Amino acid sequence: MTLPESATIVEMLPRDGFQRYPEFVPTDEKVEIIDALSETGVDEIEFTSFTHPEAVPGLRDADEVAERIDRRDDVTYRALVPNDIGMERAIQADVDKVNALVVISDTYREKNQGMSLEENLEQVRAIVEMAEGTGIEVEAGLGTSFFCPYEGRIPLARTRYVVDRVLEAGVDEVTLATTMGMADPCGITETLTSVSEQHPDADLGVHLHDTNGMSLANTLAAMQCGVSRFDTSVCGLGGGTILPGGLGDVGNTPTEDLVNMLHDMGIETGVDFDRLLAVAEDVADRLELGTPSRALLGGTREQVLEAAAGESTTD
């Protein structure tokens, strides 16, 4: 089995998590949590979205959060930008990187964004042009790269076509997202192998939701295809998109679960797991989430060893 020696962790909680949480997370708490995440050793944090406050009310304090967080030189601070207006705000906020979202499924995009693929790609081109000379990197996040709740499995040729177009536009990175979480290891392998063969020099990552409980299995499949950059969210918070039939939050890959798995496999992340787990416990307590990840349930080797050592034994 060929696996990477190290992995890049992109923490999505402050954007993907807080925008989906049913209540507004106060700005003070957002800043405290982002600053705590910055101390864990994660490589990158998507800390907000510069979107119209009516569209994403949970992140209506984006500009204030950007101004107040304590930025570390060893952490990349990224924001989602939907268009040129959002990009203008991101430039003013002096972000390190932006996430320019593209939705591959026509039906899903039209229902959620009300635009054609060409209009969506034009936004990406405009964002790339605005980034020139600013030092800001542009990542293209490709929603519904594998599956759409309205169209079913996305044809591989369709995903490859959109990857072609965003790379032609000049983005620095491409992240393929499951969105609905309905990917499987074979589908992940097929898509990533094909895209990598077509663009061997492209910087590829994945954003894997856990609707079907396969996100860690899909992560392993992605690593075997040479991918080593992963979007995750502490406590698995976020990823919540309303699905047909009234289903609710689909959930992200919990950061603490992925880092725990990678460390057990001997793959370096640069993350201090104890600090990360402390942040997860704090977030779960603040937001009354219970124990939303395996790591918080006691599913690490160290926790099992400690529990066993504390048991009394009799002859």
Tab-separated table of N, CA and C in Angstrom, residues 254 256-257 260-261 264 273 277 280-281 284 290-308 311:
chain	number	residue	atom	x	y	z
A	254	PRO	N	-14.976	14.461	11.079
A	254	PRO	CA	-14.432	15.095	12.283
A	254	PRO	C	-12.904	15.175	12.203
A	256	GLU	N	-10.726	15.489	14.522
A	256	GLU	CA	-10.057	14.677	15.541
A	256	GLU	C	-10.040	13.201	15.153
A	257	ASP	N	-11.075	12.736	14.445
A	257	ASP	CA	-11.090	11.334	14.010
A	257	ASP	C	-10.071	11.094	12.896
A	260	ASN	N	-6.506	11.332	14.345
A	260	ASN	CA	-6.253	10.126	15.135
A	260	ASN	C	-5.898	8.955	14.226
A	261	MET	N	-6.653	8.766	13.141
A	261	MET	CA	-6.378	7.676	12.209
A	261	MET	C	-5.017	7.843	11.543
A	264	ASP	N	-2.169	7.091	13.952
A	264	ASP	CA	-2.049	5.653	14.179
A	264	ASP	C	-1.386	4.958	12.994
A	273	PHE	N	-2.316	16.430	18.828
A	273	PHE	CA	-3.619	15.793	18.989
A	273	PHE	C	-4.276	16.147	20.317
A	277	LEU	N	-7.924	17.716	20.550
A	277	LEU	CA	-9.010	17.063	21.290
A	277	LEU	C	-9.602	18.015	22.321
A	280	ALA	N	-11.929	20.245	20.508
A	280	ALA	CA	-13.153	19.516	20.174
A	280	ALA	C	-14.068	19.395	21.394
A	281	GLU	N	-13.483	19.111	22.541
A	281	GLU	CA	-14.275	19.009	23.768
A	281	GLU	C	-14.908	20.349	24.120
A	284	ALA	N	-17.741	21.069	21.568
A	284	ALA	CA	-18.888	20.207	21.860
A	284	ALA	C	-19.644	20.709	23.083
A	290	GLY	N	-22.942	17.136	22.444
A	290	GLY	CA	-22.761	15.788	22.959
A	290	GLY	C	-21.373	15.272	22.608
A	291	THR	N	-21.276	14.032	22.152
A	291	THR	CA	-19.988	13.448	21.739
A	291	THR	C	-20.097	13.048	20.264
A	292	PRO	N	-19.890	14.000	19.363
A	292	PRO	CA	-20.172	13.765	17.944
A	292	PRO	C	-19.079	13.067	17.153
A	293	SER	N	-17.995	12.633	17.803
A	293	SER	CA	-16.932	11.955	17.057
A	293	SER	C	-16.439	10.754	17.840
A	294	ARG	N	-15.779	9.829	17.130
A	294	ARG	CA	-15.248	8.640	17.789
A	294	ARG	C	-14.176	8.993	18.805
A	295	ALA	N	-13.366	9.999	18.465
A	295	ALA	CA	-12.302	10.393	19.395
A	295	ALA	C	-12.888	10.899	20.709
A	296	LEU	N	-13.976	11.662	20.629
A	296	LEU	CA	-14.606	12.177	21.837
A	296	LEU	C	-15.321	11.071	22.613
A	297	LEU	N	-15.668	10.009	21.934
A	297	LEU	CA	-16.301	8.871	22.609
A	297	LEU	C	-15.282	7.964	23.288
A	298	GLY	N	-13.999	8.274	23.118
A	298	GLY	CA	-12.961	7.455	23.738
A	298	GLY	C	-12.355	6.457	22.788
A	299	GLY	N	-12.386	6.772	21.503
A	299	GLY	CA	-11.928	5.812	20.509
A	299	GLY	C	-10.492	5.958	20.076
A	300	THR	N	-9.598	6.395	20.967
A	300	THR	CA	-8.183	6.451	20.623
A	300	THR	C	-7.431	5.380	21.394
A	301	ARG	N	-6.275	4.989	20.906
A	301	ARG	CA	-5.482	3.963	21.572
A	301	ARG	C	-5.089	4.401	22.977
A	302	GLU	N	-4.697	5.684	23.105
A	302	GLU	CA	-4.274	6.183	24.402
A	302	GLU	C	-5.416	6.130	25.415
A	303	GLN	N	-6.619	6.490	24.975
A	303	GLN	CA	-7.766	6.464	25.876
A	303	GLN	C	-8.095	5.039	26.319
A	304	VAL	N	-7.980	4.102	25.400
A	304	VAL	CA	-8.255	2.698	25.743
A	304	VAL	C	-7.208	2.175	26.723
A	305	LEU	N	-5.939	2.507	26.483
A	305	LEU	CA	-4.879	2.067	27.390
A	305	LEU	C	-5.057	2.662	28.781
A	306	GLU	N	-5.424	3.940	28.839
A	306	GLU	CA	-5.630	4.589	30.134
A	306	GLU	C	-6.804	3.950	30.874
A	307	ALA	N	-7.873	3.651	30.139
A	307	ALA	CA	-9.042	3.038	30.761
A	307	ALA	C	-8.707	1.652	31.295
A	308	ALA	N	-7.946	0.890	30.505
A	308	ALA	CA	-7.581	-0.461	30.942
A	308	ALA	C	-6.667	-0.425	32.151
A	311	GLU	N	-8.506	-0.020	35.482
A	311	GLU	CA	-9.411	-1.066	35.966
A	311	GLU	C	-8.754	-1.854	37.084
